[in-house]
XYZ file of C-alpha atoms in Angstrom:
270
model
C 0.094 -0.037 -0.207
C 2.635 2.438 0.586
C 4.816 2.019 -2.277
C 1.220 2.578 -4.326
C 1.255 5.633 -2.524
C 4.213 6.604 -3.499
C 3.987 6.169 -6.909
C 0.808 7.714 -7.374
C 2.799 10.721 -5.624
C 5.378 10.930 -8.186
C 2.644 10.606 -10.811
C 1.486 13.590 -9.329
C 4.775 15.791 -9.080
C 5.548 15.106 -12.514
C 1.889 15.939 -14.112
C 1.479 19.121 -12.028
C 5.343 19.783 -13.751
C 3.751 19.005 -17.208
C 0.235 20.814 -16.828
C 2.161 23.894 -15.435
C 3.962 24.237 -18.711
C 1.017 23.053 -21.174
C 3.839 20.696 -22.800
C 1.180 18.474 -23.274
C -0.664 20.405 -26.263
C 2.945 22.285 -27.483
C 5.025 21.051 -30.249
C 8.559 22.055 -30.004
C 9.775 19.764 -32.728
C 10.669 20.293 -36.161
C 12.204 18.083 -38.189
C 15.294 19.731 -40.386
C 16.871 18.924 -43.611
C 19.257 16.147 -43.023
C 21.547 14.842 -42.807
C 21.040 11.474 -44.090
C 22.486 7.843 -44.261
C 22.985 6.621 -40.898
C 22.186 6.968 -36.818
C 22.865 10.797 -35.192
C 24.664 9.312 -32.630
C 26.857 13.046 -31.267
C 26.574 16.838 -31.679
C 28.304 20.339 -29.882
C 28.057 23.480 -30.967
C 31.051 25.834 -31.894
C 29.708 29.426 -30.846
C 32.854 31.475 -32.095
C 31.805 30.426 -35.752
C 27.791 29.318 -35.179
C 28.469 25.909 -36.465
C 26.048 23.290 -35.041
C 27.857 19.804 -35.674
C 26.580 15.695 -35.211
C 27.979 12.823 -36.408
C 25.200 11.085 -38.561
C 26.475 7.430 -40.176
C 29.710 7.868 -41.354
C 30.244 11.610 -41.881
C 30.444 14.344 -39.670
C 28.277 17.188 -40.658
C 27.342 20.575 -39.715
C 24.551 23.583 -40.717
C 25.019 26.660 -40.391
C 21.110 27.502 -40.705
C 19.336 25.613 -38.239
C 19.477 22.593 -39.964
C 18.383 24.226 -43.453
C 21.871 22.530 -45.102
C 24.729 20.253 -44.161
C 27.913 19.880 -45.235
C 29.976 16.785 -44.552
C 33.833 16.398 -43.759
C 34.906 12.970 -44.275
C 36.757 11.414 -41.128
C 37.779 8.319 -40.314
C 35.283 7.961 -37.665
C 32.239 6.489 -37.059
C 29.632 7.067 -34.080
C 31.676 8.499 -31.059
C 31.270 8.057 -27.846
C 31.806 11.761 -27.246
C 32.128 14.834 -29.355
C 32.858 17.665 -27.618
C 33.596 21.737 -28.502
C 35.732 24.053 -25.572
C 34.961 27.364 -26.029
C 39.110 27.936 -27.030
C 37.876 26.572 -30.337
C 39.569 22.551 -29.565
C 37.360 19.712 -30.843
C 37.602 16.321 -28.935
C 35.536 13.199 -29.656
C 36.563 9.505 -28.607
C 35.917 6.025 -30.183
C 34.377 2.838 -28.383
C 37.485 0.736 -27.618
C 39.835 3.068 -29.638
C 42.947 4.191 -27.341
C 42.891 8.068 -26.195
C 41.321 10.391 -27.917
C 40.712 12.797 -31.321
C 41.368 16.321 -31.331
C 41.022 19.027 -33.609
C 42.002 22.281 -33.757
C 41.412 23.595 -36.977
C 37.272 23.246 -36.862
C 37.561 19.478 -37.756
C 39.061 19.724 -41.242
C 41.958 17.416 -39.175
C 42.624 15.478 -36.309
C 45.295 14.096 -34.104
C 45.195 10.997 -32.107
C 46.824 11.519 -28.964
C 47.400 8.491 -26.846
C 50.438 10.317 -23.981
C 49.762 9.102 -20.726
C 46.981 7.050 -21.765
C 47.335 3.101 -21.894
C 46.862 1.095 -24.656
C 43.594 -0.431 -23.009
C 42.107 3.004 -21.805
C 39.516 4.876 -24.262
C 38.108 7.991 -23.152
C 34.140 8.037 -22.525
C 33.064 11.025 -20.707
C 34.631 14.868 -20.473
C 34.406 17.635 -18.015
C 35.981 21.475 -18.159
C 37.378 23.286 -14.898
C 37.422 26.885 -15.266
C 40.461 26.540 -14.550
C 41.706 24.768 -17.569
C 41.713 21.530 -16.157
C 39.929 19.168 -18.868
C 39.227 15.507 -16.929
C 38.464 12.237 -18.864
C 36.096 9.280 -17.933
C 37.104 5.932 -19.158
C 36.504 2.427 -18.752
C 39.171 2.712 -16.374
C 39.250 5.284 -14.098
C 39.431 9.308 -14.249
C 41.885 10.894 -16.585
C 43.460 14.442 -16.514
C 45.040 17.358 -18.940
C 46.012 20.739 -17.620
C 47.524 21.114 -21.275
C 44.594 20.937 -23.617
C 44.414 17.482 -24.057
C 48.072 16.807 -25.573
C 49.458 15.057 -22.260
C 46.855 12.949 -19.746
C 47.560 11.496 -15.967
C 45.260 9.337 -13.803
C 44.302 11.032 -11.246
C 41.243 8.336 -9.793
C 42.784 5.482 -10.443
C 40.565 2.774 -9.902
C 39.279 -0.615 -12.264
C 35.872 0.654 -13.055
C 34.188 2.495 -15.661
C 33.003 5.879 -15.781
C 29.685 5.848 -16.232
C 28.945 9.844 -15.954
C 31.036 13.324 -15.139
C 30.976 16.652 -14.392
C 32.487 19.799 -12.545
C 30.310 22.314 -10.550
C 30.970 25.885 -10.786
C 33.122 25.908 -7.446
C 35.505 23.179 -9.952
C 34.056 20.395 -8.027
C 34.779 17.183 -10.025
C 31.878 14.630 -9.408
C 32.510 11.445 -10.835
C 30.150 8.031 -11.009
C 32.020 4.853 -11.430
C 30.222 1.956 -12.638
C 28.303 -0.231 -9.860
C 30.681 1.473 -7.151
C 28.952 4.167 -6.583
C 30.024 8.727 -6.602
C 33.245 9.999 -6.088
C 34.056 14.159 -5.194
C 36.904 15.889 -5.758
C 37.577 19.481 -4.453
C 40.998 20.107 -5.608
C 41.079 19.568 -9.230
C 40.949 15.799 -9.172
C 44.325 15.749 -6.666
C 42.139 13.443 -3.942
C 39.085 12.034 -3.981
C 35.861 10.762 -1.467
C 33.561 8.365 -1.809
C 30.632 10.343 -0.982
C 27.547 8.493 -1.843
C 25.571 5.560 -3.387
C 28.328 2.680 -2.697
C 27.736 -0.566 -4.792
C 25.262 1.400 -7.305
C 25.314 3.015 -10.831
C 24.946 6.402 -11.341
C 23.648 7.143 -15.034
C 24.212 10.725 -15.526
C 24.429 14.238 -13.369
C 22.828 17.537 -13.711
C 22.875 21.078 -12.252
C 20.434 23.315 -11.844
C 20.546 26.766 -11.602
C 20.901 27.104 -8.216
C 24.314 24.542 -8.739
C 22.015 21.788 -7.108
C 23.484 18.520 -7.910
C 20.908 16.254 -9.256
C 22.467 12.328 -9.231
C 20.076 9.554 -11.964
C 20.157 6.244 -11.620
C 17.639 3.113 -12.106
C 14.678 4.936 -11.914
C 15.264 7.252 -8.707
C 17.044 10.629 -9.252
C 18.518 12.465 -5.760
C 19.246 15.763 -4.924
C 22.323 17.791 -3.157
C 22.168 21.437 -2.349
C 25.302 20.691 -0.808
C 28.063 19.701 -3.263
C 27.368 16.370 -2.401
C 27.549 15.913 1.369
C 24.323 15.289 1.515
C 21.469 13.391 -0.613
C 17.469 13.364 -1.104
C 15.019 11.287 -2.931
C 13.133 14.090 -5.569
C 11.659 10.632 -7.145
C 11.478 7.215 -7.765
C 9.783 4.485 -9.137
C 9.659 6.581 -12.684
C 8.934 3.634 -14.473
C 5.619 2.327 -12.659
C 4.682 6.366 -12.490
C 5.122 6.213 -16.257
C 2.589 3.678 -16.705
C -0.145 5.751 -14.476
C 0.562 8.971 -16.165
C -0.312 7.046 -19.499
C -3.701 5.393 -17.882
C -3.998 9.267 -16.580
C -2.927 11.769 -19.574
C -2.865 9.557 -22.278
C 0.525 7.806 -24.537
C 3.236 9.433 -22.462
C 6.775 8.210 -23.355
C 9.416 7.485 -20.860
C 11.408 10.032 -23.037
C 8.038 12.727 -22.572
C 9.382 11.749 -18.757
C 13.073 12.421 -18.289
C 13.076 15.286 -21.309
C 10.760 16.840 -18.730
C 12.702 16.075 -15.801
C 15.691 17.485 -16.692
C 14.412 19.942 -19.060
C 15.642 22.739 -17.014
C 18.390 21.571 -15.512
C 22.019 22.170 -17.200
C 23.483 18.458 -17.973
C 27.616 18.471 -16.928
C 29.244 22.529 -17.616
């Protein structure tokens, strides 16, 4: 009985969020004119030249007119794990099971494969950046850091577990979610780390809101911390079952609709 009550409360809260914003009656999406030919796997935006990039099929595409026209670069990459543009105009990407990281300093025309300080069995899955110039990379074998725009790397969290998510807040604190090993934090640019919460648990995503509160998503639950990860409160649970109740009450309502609404006002990572 108590479980059903919690599910109904979760459903009620999400319904209130949705109805208050009128998202059920509005369509904010429209299809762009391409690119075509495969799955779109990664997006990145370079504000300095007003280019939106994406990987689709076997190529890197960009548009400067909101998707009306797309231009293609022929690059030796297929469906990278991530593709990121730094504020200084440097591009990074990583491929699954491919050592190290790739970097471009000329808007994606040419790429350099960087492996300095990265063992042959390590590939990067997440990047996060601090305001003081450090780049942090989550990998299949701990967390690495670069202080020279990605030219050289060293391991700062030496643990044989895959990184599920990685983020840096406005104070420069680094947060890492490891596969089945909880949430770690560093307050000194990766020099020292502490296990904060959720041991033996996988954290699948971090998000910051406008107050810099940290949200952590895991199986069917979302937790929030208002003190940089020192303490946590449960803010949503039983999301799959809540989704079923939403469908019964409001009609067709998918998990993408649910999670999209919950995280629509958050800043993911940094």
